[in-house]
Amino acid sequence: MVQQDDVTAIREAVTAGTTALGIELGSTRIKACLVGPDGTPLASGSHAWENEYADRTWTYSLDAVETGLRECYADLVADVERRYGVRPTTFGALGVSAMMHGYLAFDASGGLLVPFRTWRNTSTGPAAAELTELLGHNVPLRWSVAHWYQAVLDDEPHVGDVASLTTLAGYVHRRLTGRHVLGVGDASGMFPVDPATRGYDRRMLELFDERVATRRALPKLEELLPEVLVAGEEAGTLTPEGAAWLDPTGTLQAGVPLCPPEGDAGTGMVATASVTPRTGNVSAGTSIFAMVVLERPLTSVHHEIDVVTTPAGDLVAMVHCNNGASELSAWASMLGELATALGSTATPDDVFGAFFRAALDGDPDGGGLLAYNYLAGEPITGLEEGRPLVVRTPDSRLTLANFARTQVYGAFGTLALGMRVLAREGVAVDAMFAHGGMFRTAGVAQRLLAAAIDAPVTVGRTAGEGGAWGIAVLAAYLRDRLDAGKGDGDARGPADLGAYLREHVFATAELDTVEPDAADVAGFATYLERYDAGLAVERAATAAL
């Protein structure tokens, strides 16, 4: 329980505007997190939303973005007032992050030319394959440049009108500040980044422009992409129009400095202090992905591995799976309906927790069951579309515990296949942190993830806060640099993001580390062999249904 002295200090920080605010637009929730001067979460707000599948395209409308942001921010303000008796009017810094990749194309007047194509869309196969060969760099289906080049290949009518391309975080940031910029981590999911310059790779830009010129005359790609900034650089200030867009009540004041907008991968790295070589993290939500900071570039191009960067611009190997915990949540929801029908008053969280905990009593290999969480296509396993499946043989042991375990295993199955590619590359990981909603139920997903990757997994007390807290920390990093530079107009504060996280944010963090259990590791290995072989069933289902 927060003591009265703490409440008074927090109230003063809110009133003085020494806090930092982070807002992240995730796949199923928009979440805001307010942190104090030391990075401690003080209040939060959220708004639930869902993507639409319209005309065979996964999308969110910009109206839904605007409505969701406003409701999320209003929810945060209400939480601050409820807890501390004051309403914030300003912040020491603000940051925005969102799901990475995808395609947002605008004309010269700022009008959206085609509906937002999210990371979930897998319709860019020809473009991704051609660019991967051309650049000698894996260009995944969901990358912005793959979407742009596919539109060029398809000669889509809007292509000649495109004046700018950005990500969801970049769009929101531009609405708030008027600046067309992007954090280097998010930018590295639009087009490959050169770790030496912390900007777009110039040689690859030239190759791309030469290839496009063989088809039609268009602006150079760099003219369309956002300017790249690294963590700690000021990325503009909140304009009066931006303040009114986020907070129509007029309470929020303009002038708040903003950190570079980032992707959810970058904020996940920050939220787990995984920004230095040989550290990594797993983020589990609607999608699930692992990030491992590299000591040196990979020796080969792998379609299973994206090479992106940390928010500071260091190379990262990313294993990104389009499908995460959604199918698991759907089963938990159905079981909740059953509980309600039987007269239970259990809450959704109660049901989810009980379902999760049951997994710990399952057989190490899941009792012969298989679960595929493929709601969408999965590039790592070569599937353009998904069909969620539960598969078993007549001699499988169908129990609640085995069913629950295989649903969790299913969420980690594709991830484990990708991590084995990194292991063959000789990539070493000393510490793997995990965060996201799956890890709120203590000890379950953490233990089974340790089995899936055969490495220790650490979870902190902010595991459930996820990327909203991560972008709030990046905003606090900017605030502290600006404060340290006052008097000479230069932002000089802590220059190294890794050191800042270790010394200022995680120095006293409450961390829990689980070592892989030998029986679980062996059981998951058996499960993964069956899972890999059973992908033929998944492919047949996508063809037949």
Coordinates of C-alpha atoms in Angstrom, one line a residue:
M1 CA 0.0 0.0 0.0
V2 CA 1.3 3.5 -0.9
Q3 CA 2.1 5.5 2.2
Q4 CA 0.7 9.1 2.6
D5 CA 4.2 10.6 2.2
D6 CA 4.6 8.7 -1.1
V7 CA 1.2 10.0 -2.2
T8 CA 2.2 13.5 -1.4
A9 CA 5.5 13.2 -3.3
I10 CA 3.7 11.7 -6.3
R11 CA 1.1 14.4 -6.3
E12 CA 3.8 17.0 -6.3
A13 CA 5.6 15.2 -9.2
V14 CA 2.3 15.1 -11.2
T15 CA 1.6 18.8 -10.5
A16 CA 5.2 19.8 -11.4
G17 CA 5.2 17.8 -14.5
T18 CA 8.4 15.8 -13.6
T19 CA 6.7 12.5 -14.6
A20 CA 7.0 10.8 -18.0
L21 CA 4.1 9.3 -20.0
G22 CA 4.3 6.4 -22.4
I23 CA 1.5 5.3 -24.7
E24 CA 1.7 2.0 -26.7
L25 CA -0.8 0.9 -29.4
G26 CA -0.8 -2.8 -29.1
S27 CA -2.8 -5.3 -31.2
T28 CA -5.6 -5.7 -28.7
R29 CA -5.1 -2.8 -26.2
I30 CA -3.9 0.7 -26.3
K31 CA -2.2 1.3 -22.9
A32 CA -0.8 4.3 -21.2
C33 CA 1.7 4.2 -18.3
L34 CA 2.8 7.2 -16.2
V35 CA 6.1 6.8 -14.4
G36 CA 7.7 8.9 -11.7
P37 CA 11.2 10.4 -11.7
D38 CA 12.8 7.0 -10.9
G39 CA 10.8 5.1 -13.6
T40 CA 8.3 3.6 -11.1
P41 CA 4.8 3.1 -12.6
L42 CA 2.4 5.5 -11.0
A43 CA -0.8 5.1 -12.9
S44 CA -2.1 3.5 -16.1
G45 CA -5.0 3.7 -18.6
S46 CA -6.1 1.4 -21.4
H47 CA -8.6 1.0 -24.2
A48 CA -9.5 -2.4 -25.8
W49 CA -9.6 -2.6 -29.6
E50 CA -9.4 -5.2 -32.3
N51 CA -8.2 -5.3 -35.8
E52 CA -10.7 -5.7 -38.7
Y53 CA -10.3 -8.2 -41.5
A54 CA -11.8 -6.2 -44.4
D55 CA -11.3 -7.2 -48.1
R56 CA -8.8 -9.8 -47.0
T57 CA -6.7 -7.2 -45.2
W58 CA -5.9 -6.9 -41.5
T59 CA -6.4 -3.2 -40.6
Y60 CA -7.4 -0.6 -38.0
S61 CA -9.1 2.6 -39.1
L62 CA -7.5 6.0 -38.2
D63 CA -10.8 6.9 -36.6
A64 CA -10.3 3.9 -34.3
V65 CA -6.7 5.1 -33.6
E66 CA -8.0 8.6 -32.6
T67 CA -10.9 7.3 -30.5
G68 CA -8.7 4.7 -28.8
L69 CA -5.9 7.1 -27.9
R70 CA -8.3 9.6 -26.4
E71 CA -10.1 7.0 -24.3
C72 CA -6.9 5.5 -23.2
Y73 CA -5.5 8.9 -22.2
A74 CA -8.8 9.8 -20.4
D75 CA -8.6 6.5 -18.5
L76 CA -5.0 7.3 -17.4
V77 CA -6.0 10.8 -16.2
A78 CA -8.9 9.3 -14.3
D79 CA -6.6 6.8 -12.7
V80 CA -4.2 9.6 -11.6
E81 CA -7.0 11.6 -10.1
R82 CA -8.4 8.6 -8.3
R83 CA -5.1 7.7 -6.8
Y84 CA -3.5 11.1 -6.1
G85 CA -6.3 13.7 -6.2
V86 CA -4.8 15.8 -9.0
R87 CA -5.2 15.9 -12.8
P88 CA -2.0 16.1 -14.9
T89 CA -1.7 19.1 -17.2
T90 CA 1.8 18.4 -18.4
F91 CA 4.7 15.9 -18.3
G92 CA 8.4 16.0 -18.2
A93 CA 8.4 14.0 -21.5
L94 CA 6.1 11.8 -23.5
G95 CA 6.6 8.9 -25.9
V96 CA 4.5 6.8 -28.3
S97 CA 5.1 3.3 -29.5
A98 CA 3.1 0.8 -31.5
M99 CA 3.0 -2.4 -33.3
M100 CA 5.9 -2.4 -35.8
H101 CA 6.0 -2.7 -39.6
G102 CA 3.0 -2.5 -41.9
Y103 CA 2.0 0.1 -44.4
L104 CA 0.7 3.6 -43.9
A105 CA 0.9 5.7 -47.1
F106 CA -0.1 9.4 -47.2
D107 CA -0.4 12.0 -49.9
A108 CA 1.1 15.5 -49.8
S109 CA -1.8 16.9 -47.8
G110 CA -1.6 14.1 -45.2
G111 CA -4.5 12.1 -46.4
L112 CA -4.4 8.3 -46.0
L113 CA -4.3 6.7 -49.5
V114 CA -5.2 3.1 -48.7
P115 CA -6.4 1.5 -45.4
F116 CA -3.6 0.8 -42.9
R117 CA -2.1 -2.6 -43.7
T118 CA -0.8 -4.1 -40.4
W119 CA 2.1 -6.4 -39.7
R120 CA -0.4 -9.3 -39.8
N121 CA -0.8 -9.2 -43.6
T122 CA 1.2 -11.7 -45.6
S123 CA 0.3 -10.6 -49.1
T124 CA 3.8 -9.3 -50.0
G125 CA 5.5 -12.6 -50.9
P126 CA 6.9 -11.6 -54.3
A127 CA 8.2 -8.2 -53.1
A128 CA 9.8 -9.7 -50.0
A129 CA 11.5 -12.5 -51.9
E130 CA 12.8 -10.1 -54.6
L131 CA 14.1 -7.6 -52.1
T132 CA 15.8 -10.2 -49.9
E133 CA 17.8 -11.4 -53.0
L134 CA 18.5 -7.9 -54.2
L135 CA 19.7 -6.5 -50.8
G136 CA 21.3 -9.6 -49.4
H137 CA 19.3 -8.9 -46.3
N138 CA 16.2 -10.7 -45.1
V139 CA 13.1 -8.5 -45.9
P140 CA 10.1 -10.1 -44.1
L141 CA 6.6 -10.0 -45.5
R142 CA 5.4 -7.5 -42.9
W143 CA 8.2 -4.9 -43.4
S144 CA 7.0 -1.5 -44.7
V145 CA 9.4 -1.6 -47.7
A146 CA 7.9 -5.0 -48.7
H147 CA 4.4 -3.5 -48.7
W148 CA 5.6 -0.4 -50.6
Y149 CA 7.4 -2.5 -53.3
Q150 CA 4.5 -4.9 -53.6
A151 CA 2.2 -2.0 -54.3
V152 CA 4.7 -0.9 -57.0
L153 CA 4.8 -4.4 -58.5
D154 CA 1.0 -4.6 -58.5
D155 CA 0.8 -1.1 -60.0
E156 CA -1.7 0.0 -57.4
P157 CA -3.5 3.3 -58.4
H158 CA -2.4 5.1 -55.2
V159 CA 1.4 4.6 -55.7
G160 CA 2.0 7.8 -57.8
D161 CA 0.4 9.9 -55.1
V162 CA 2.5 8.7 -52.1
A163 CA 4.4 11.5 -50.4
S164 CA 5.3 9.8 -47.1
L165 CA 5.4 6.3 -45.6
T166 CA 5.4 5.6 -41.9
T167 CA 4.4 3.2 -39.1
L168 CA 1.6 3.5 -36.7
A169 CA 3.8 5.0 -34.0
G170 CA 5.2 7.4 -36.6
Y171 CA 1.7 8.5 -37.6
V172 CA 0.6 9.2 -34.0
H173 CA 3.9 11.0 -33.3
R174 CA 3.4 13.2 -36.4
R175 CA -0.2 14.1 -35.2
L176 CA 1.2 15.1 -31.8
T177 CA 4.3 17.0 -33.0
G178 CA 4.1 17.7 -36.7
R179 CA 7.4 15.9 -37.2
H180 CA 8.0 13.0 -39.7
V181 CA 10.5 11.0 -37.6
L182 CA 10.9 7.6 -36.2
G183 CA 13.1 5.8 -33.6
V184 CA 15.8 3.7 -35.1
G185 CA 14.4 0.5 -33.8
D186 CA 11.0 1.1 -35.5
A187 CA 12.7 2.4 -38.6
S188 CA 14.7 -0.8 -38.9
G189 CA 11.4 -2.6 -39.5
M190 CA 10.7 -0.3 -42.4
F191 CA 14.0 -0.6 -44.2
P192 CA 17.4 -2.0 -43.2
V193 CA 19.6 0.2 -41.0
D194 CA 23.3 0.5 -41.0
P195 CA 24.6 0.1 -37.4
A196 CA 27.6 2.2 -38.1
T197 CA 25.5 5.3 -39.0
R198 CA 22.3 4.5 -37.1
G199 CA 20.4 5.4 -40.3
Y200 CA 19.0 3.7 -43.4
D201 CA 21.7 1.6 -45.2
R202 CA 22.7 3.9 -48.1
R203 CA 24.0 1.1 -50.4
M204 CA 20.7 -0.7 -50.0
L205 CA 18.7 2.5 -50.6
E206 CA 20.6 2.9 -53.9
L207 CA 19.9 -0.7 -54.9
F208 CA 16.2 -0.3 -54.1
D209 CA 15.8 3.0 -56.0
E210 CA 17.6 1.5 -59.1
R211 CA 15.2 -1.4 -59.1
V212 CA 12.1 0.7 -58.7
A213 CA 13.3 3.0 -61.6
T214 CA 13.2 0.0 -63.9
R215 CA 9.4 -0.1 -63.4
R216 CA 8.3 3.6 -63.1
A217 CA 9.5 7.0 -62.0
L218 CA 8.9 7.6 -58.3
P219 CA 10.5 9.6 -55.5
K220 CA 13.6 8.1 -53.9
L221 CA 12.7 6.0 -51.0
E222 CA 14.6 8.1 -48.5
E223 CA 12.4 11.1 -49.4
L224 CA 9.3 9.1 -48.3
L225 CA 10.7 7.5 -45.1
P226 CA 10.7 9.2 -41.7
E227 CA 13.9 10.8 -40.4
V228 CA 15.7 8.3 -38.1
L229 CA 16.5 9.3 -34.5
V230 CA 18.1 7.3 -31.6
A231 CA 17.1 7.0 -28.0
G232 CA 17.8 10.2 -26.0
E233 CA 17.3 12.6 -28.9
E234 CA 14.4 15.0 -28.8
A235 CA 11.9 14.2 -31.5
G236 CA 9.8 17.4 -31.2
T237 CA 7.4 18.9 -28.8
L238 CA 3.7 18.5 -28.3
T239 CA 1.9 21.2 -30.4
P240 CA -1.3 22.9 -29.4
E241 CA -3.1 20.9 -32.2
G242 CA -1.5 17.7 -30.9
A243 CA -2.5 18.3 -27.3
A244 CA -6.1 19.0 -28.4
W245 CA -6.1 15.8 -30.6
L246 CA -5.1 13.7 -27.6
D247 CA -7.0 15.5 -24.9
P248 CA -10.1 17.3 -26.3
T249 CA -10.9 18.6 -22.8
G250 CA -8.2 21.2 -23.2
T251 CA -6.5 20.3 -19.9
L252 CA -3.2 19.0 -21.5
Q253 CA -0.8 21.8 -22.3
A254 CA 1.4 22.0 -25.3
G255 CA 5.2 22.1 -25.1
V256 CA 5.9 18.6 -23.7
P257 CA 9.1 17.1 -25.3
L258 CA 8.7 13.8 -27.0
C259 CA 11.2 11.0 -27.4
P260 CA 11.6 9.2 -30.8
P261 CA 8.5 7.0 -31.5
E262 CA 9.4 3.4 -31.3
G263 CA 8.0 0.0 -32.2
D264 CA 6.8 -2.6 -29.7
A265 CA 10.0 -4.6 -30.2
G266 CA 12.2 -1.7 -29.0
T267 CA 10.0 -1.0 -26.0
G268 CA 10.1 -4.7 -25.1
M269 CA 13.9 -4.5 -25.0
V270 CA 13.8 -1.5 -22.8
A271 CA 11.1 -3.0 -20.5
T272 CA 13.4 -5.9 -19.9
A273 CA 16.8 -4.1 -19.9
S274 CA 17.8 -6.2 -22.9
V275 CA 19.7 -3.6 -25.0
T276 CA 23.3 -4.9 -24.7
P277 CA 25.0 -7.8 -26.5
R278 CA 24.2 -11.3 -25.3
T279 CA 20.9 -10.2 -23.7
G280 CA 17.5 -11.0 -25.1
N281 CA 13.8 -10.8 -24.3
V282 CA 10.6 -12.5 -25.3
S283 CA 7.4 -10.4 -25.7
A284 CA 4.2 -12.3 -25.7
G285 CA 0.9 -10.9 -26.8
T286 CA -1.2 -11.2 -29.9
S287 CA 2.1 -11.9 -31.6
I288 CA 5.1 -13.3 -29.9
F289 CA 8.7 -12.5 -30.7
A290 CA 12.2 -12.9 -29.3
M291 CA 14.9 -10.3 -29.6
V292 CA 18.6 -11.1 -29.0
V293 CA 21.2 -8.3 -29.2
L294 CA 24.1 -9.5 -31.4
E295 CA 27.8 -9.4 -30.7
R296 CA 28.4 -9.5 -34.5
P297 CA 26.4 -9.7 -37.7
L298 CA 24.9 -13.1 -38.6
T299 CA 26.9 -15.1 -41.1
S300 CA 23.9 -15.9 -43.4
V301 CA 20.5 -14.6 -44.4
H302 CA 17.7 -16.6 -42.8
H303 CA 14.1 -16.2 -43.6
E304 CA 13.2 -17.0 -40.0
I305 CA 15.3 -14.2 -38.6
D306 CA 14.8 -10.4 -39.0
V307 CA 17.8 -8.2 -38.3
V308 CA 16.6 -5.0 -36.6
T309 CA 18.1 -2.7 -34.0
T310 CA 17.7 -1.6 -30.4
P311 CA 16.4 1.9 -29.8
A312 CA 20.1 2.9 -29.6
G313 CA 20.8 1.4 -33.0
D314 CA 22.7 -1.8 -32.1
L315 CA 22.0 -4.9 -34.2
V316 CA 19.3 -7.4 -33.0
A317 CA 18.2 -10.8 -34.3
M318 CA 14.4 -11.0 -34.1
V319 CA 12.4 -14.1 -34.3
H320 CA 8.9 -12.8 -35.0
C321 CA 5.8 -15.0 -34.9
N322 CA 2.6 -13.6 -36.2
N323 CA 0.5 -15.7 -33.8
G324 CA 0.8 -15.5 -30.0
A325 CA -1.6 -15.8 -27.1
S326 CA -4.9 -15.0 -28.9
E327 CA -5.9 -18.6 -29.4
L328 CA -5.0 -19.5 -25.8
S329 CA -7.1 -16.6 -24.6
A330 CA -10.0 -17.7 -26.7
W331 CA -10.0 -21.2 -25.1
A332 CA -9.8 -19.6 -21.6
S333 CA -12.8 -17.4 -22.5
M334 CA -14.8 -20.4 -23.7
L335 CA -14.0 -22.2 -20.4
G336 CA -15.2 -19.1 -18.6
E337 CA -18.5 -19.4 -20.3
L338 CA -18.8 -23.0 -19.1
A339 CA -18.0 -21.9 -15.6
T340 CA -20.7 -19.2 -15.8
A341 CA -23.2 -21.8 -17.1
L342 CA -22.4 -23.9 -14.1
G343 CA -23.2 -21.0 -11.7
S344 CA -19.6 -19.9 -11.0
T345 CA -18.9 -16.2 -10.3
A346 CA -15.3 -16.5 -11.3
T347 CA -13.9 -13.5 -13.1
P348 CA -12.1 -13.8 -16.5
D349 CA -8.8 -13.4 -14.7
D350 CA -9.7 -16.2 -12.3
V351 CA -10.5 -18.5 -15.2
F352 CA -7.4 -17.6 -17.1
G353 CA -5.2 -18.1 -14.0
A354 CA -6.7 -21.5 -13.2
F355 CA -6.4 -22.6 -16.8
F356 CA -2.7 -21.5 -16.9
R357 CA -1.8 -23.1 -13.6
A358 CA -3.3 -26.4 -14.8
A359 CA -0.6 -26.6 -17.4
L360 CA 2.0 -27.2 -14.7
D361 CA 0.4 -30.6 -13.9
G362 CA 0.5 -31.7 -17.6
D363 CA 2.7 -34.4 -19.0
P364 CA 6.1 -32.9 -20.0
D365 CA 5.4 -33.6 -23.7
G366 CA 1.7 -32.5 -23.4
G367 CA 0.4 -36.1 -23.4
G368 CA 0.5 -36.5 -27.2
L369 CA -1.7 -33.4 -28.0
L370 CA -0.8 -30.7 -30.5
A371 CA -2.1 -27.1 -30.6
Y372 CA -1.6 -24.7 -33.4
N373 CA -2.4 -21.1 -32.6
Y374 CA -2.4 -19.9 -36.2
L375 CA -5.2 -17.3 -36.5
A376 CA -3.1 -15.6 -39.2
G377 CA -0.4 -16.7 -41.6
E378 CA 3.0 -17.6 -40.2
P379 CA 6.0 -16.7 -42.4
I380 CA 8.5 -18.7 -40.3
T381 CA 6.7 -22.0 -41.2
G382 CA 5.7 -20.8 -44.7
L383 CA 2.0 -20.4 -44.2
E384 CA 0.1 -17.5 -45.9
E385 CA -3.0 -18.1 -43.8
G386 CA -3.8 -19.8 -40.5
R387 CA -6.4 -22.2 -39.1
P388 CA -6.3 -22.7 -35.3
L389 CA -6.2 -26.5 -34.6
V390 CA -6.1 -29.0 -31.8
V391 CA -4.9 -32.3 -33.0
R392 CA -4.5 -35.6 -31.1
T393 CA -4.2 -39.3 -31.8
P394 CA -6.4 -42.0 -30.3
D395 CA -3.8 -42.8 -27.7
S396 CA -3.2 -39.2 -26.6
R397 CA -4.0 -38.3 -23.0
L398 CA -6.7 -35.7 -23.2
T399 CA -6.9 -34.0 -19.8
L400 CA -7.3 -30.4 -18.7
A401 CA -3.7 -30.2 -17.7
N402 CA -2.4 -31.6 -20.9
F403 CA -4.7 -29.4 -23.0
A404 CA -3.6 -26.3 -21.1
R405 CA 0.1 -27.2 -21.4
T406 CA -0.2 -27.8 -25.2
Q407 CA -1.9 -24.5 -25.6
V408 CA 1.0 -22.7 -23.9
Y409 CA 3.5 -24.9 -25.8
G410 CA 1.6 -24.0 -29.0
A411 CA 2.1 -20.3 -28.3
F412 CA 5.9 -21.0 -28.1
G413 CA 6.2 -23.6 -30.9
T414 CA 7.0 -21.4 -33.9
L415 CA 9.3 -19.2 -31.7
A416 CA 11.3 -22.3 -30.7
L417 CA 11.8 -23.2 -34.3
G418 CA 13.3 -19.8 -35.0
M419 CA 15.4 -19.8 -31.9
R420 CA 17.0 -23.1 -33.1
V421 CA 18.2 -21.2 -36.2
L422 CA 20.0 -18.7 -34.0
A423 CA 21.6 -21.5 -31.9
R424 CA 23.0 -23.0 -35.1
E425 CA 24.5 -19.5 -35.9
G426 CA 26.3 -19.7 -32.6
V427 CA 24.4 -16.8 -31.1
A428 CA 24.8 -16.8 -27.3
V429 CA 22.3 -15.5 -24.8
D430 CA 23.4 -14.9 -21.1
A431 CA 20.0 -13.6 -20.0
M432 CA 16.5 -13.9 -21.5
F433 CA 13.8 -11.7 -20.0
A434 CA 10.1 -12.1 -20.6
H435 CA 7.2 -9.7 -20.5
G436 CA 3.6 -9.3 -21.6
G437 CA 0.3 -10.5 -20.4
M438 CA 1.1 -14.2 -20.6
F439 CA 3.6 -13.7 -17.7
R440 CA 1.1 -12.2 -15.2
T441 CA 0.2 -15.6 -13.9
A442 CA 3.3 -16.3 -11.9
G443 CA 5.6 -19.2 -12.8
V444 CA 3.6 -20.8 -15.6
A445 CA 4.5 -19.3 -19.0
Q446 CA 7.9 -18.5 -17.6
R447 CA 8.7 -22.1 -16.7
L448 CA 7.4 -23.5 -20.0
L449 CA 9.3 -20.8 -22.0
A450 CA 12.5 -21.8 -20.2
A451 CA 11.8 -25.4 -21.4
A452 CA 11.1 -24.2 -25.0
I453 CA 14.3 -22.2 -25.4
D454 CA 16.4 -24.3 -22.9
A455 CA 17.6 -21.2 -21.1
P456 CA 16.9 -19.3 -17.9
V457 CA 14.0 -16.9 -18.1
T458 CA 13.7 -13.8 -16.0
V459 CA 10.5 -11.9 -15.3
G460 CA 10.2 -8.6 -13.4
R461 CA 7.4 -7.0 -11.5
T462 CA 6.7 -4.9 -14.6
A463 CA 6.2 -7.9 -16.8
G464 CA 2.5 -7.2 -17.2
E465 CA 3.1 -3.5 -18.0
G466 CA 5.0 -4.3 -21.2
G467 CA 5.7 -1.8 -23.9
A468 CA 3.8 1.1 -22.4
W469 CA 6.2 1.1 -19.5
G470 CA 9.1 0.7 -21.9
I471 CA 8.2 3.8 -23.9
A472 CA 7.6 5.7 -20.7
V473 CA 11.2 4.8 -19.7
L474 CA 12.5 6.0 -23.0
A475 CA 10.6 9.3 -22.4
A476 CA 12.1 9.5 -18.9
Y477 CA 15.6 8.9 -20.5
L478 CA 15.0 11.9 -22.7
R479 CA 13.7 14.0 -19.8
D480 CA 16.8 13.2 -17.7
R481 CA 19.1 14.1 -20.6
L482 CA 17.3 17.4 -21.2
D483 CA 17.4 18.2 -17.5
A484 CA 21.2 17.4 -17.3
G485 CA 21.8 19.7 -20.3
K486 CA 19.8 22.8 -19.0
G487 CA 21.9 25.9 -19.0
D488 CA 23.8 25.3 -22.3
G489 CA 21.0 24.1 -24.5
D490 CA 22.5 20.6 -24.9
A491 CA 21.0 17.3 -23.9
R492 CA 24.0 15.7 -22.2
G493 CA 22.7 13.4 -19.5
P494 CA 23.3 9.6 -19.3
A495 CA 24.6 8.9 -22.8
D496 CA 24.5 5.1 -22.8
L497 CA 21.0 3.6 -22.7
G498 CA 22.2 0.3 -21.3
A499 CA 23.9 2.0 -18.4
Y500 CA 20.9 4.1 -17.8
L501 CA 18.6 1.1 -17.5
R502 CA 21.0 -0.8 -15.3
E503 CA 21.8 2.1 -12.9
H504 CA 18.6 4.1 -12.8
V505 CA 15.7 1.8 -13.7
F506 CA 16.7 -1.8 -12.8
A507 CA 19.2 -1.2 -10.0
T508 CA 16.6 -2.3 -7.4
A509 CA 14.2 -4.2 -9.7
E510 CA 12.5 -7.2 -8.3
L511 CA 13.4 -10.1 -10.6
D512 CA 12.5 -13.7 -10.6
T513 CA 14.6 -16.2 -12.7
V514 CA 13.5 -19.7 -13.5
E515 CA 16.1 -22.3 -14.7
P516 CA 14.9 -24.8 -17.3
D517 CA 13.7 -28.1 -15.8
A518 CA 15.3 -31.1 -17.4
A519 CA 12.1 -33.1 -17.7
D520 CA 10.3 -30.1 -19.2
V521 CA 13.1 -29.5 -21.7
A522 CA 13.0 -33.1 -22.9
G523 CA 9.2 -33.1 -23.0
F524 CA 9.1 -29.9 -25.1
A525 CA 11.7 -31.3 -27.5
T526 CA 9.5 -34.3 -28.0
Y527 CA 6.5 -32.0 -28.5
L528 CA 8.4 -29.8 -31.0
E529 CA 9.3 -32.8 -33.2
R530 CA 5.6 -33.7 -33.3
Y531 CA 4.7 -30.1 -33.8
D532 CA 7.1 -29.7 -36.8
A533 CA 5.8 -32.9 -38.4
G534 CA 2.2 -31.9 -37.8
L535 CA 2.6 -28.7 -39.8
A536 CA 1.5 -30.8 -42.7
V537 CA -1.9 -31.0 -41.1
E538 CA -2.0 -27.2 -40.7
R539 CA -1.1 -26.7 -44.3
A540 CA -3.9 -29.1 -45.3
A541 CA -6.4 -27.3 -43.2
T542 CA -5.5 -23.9 -44.9
A543 CA -6.0 -25.5 -48.3
A544 CA -9.3 -27.3 -47.4
L545 CA -11.0 -24.8 -45.1

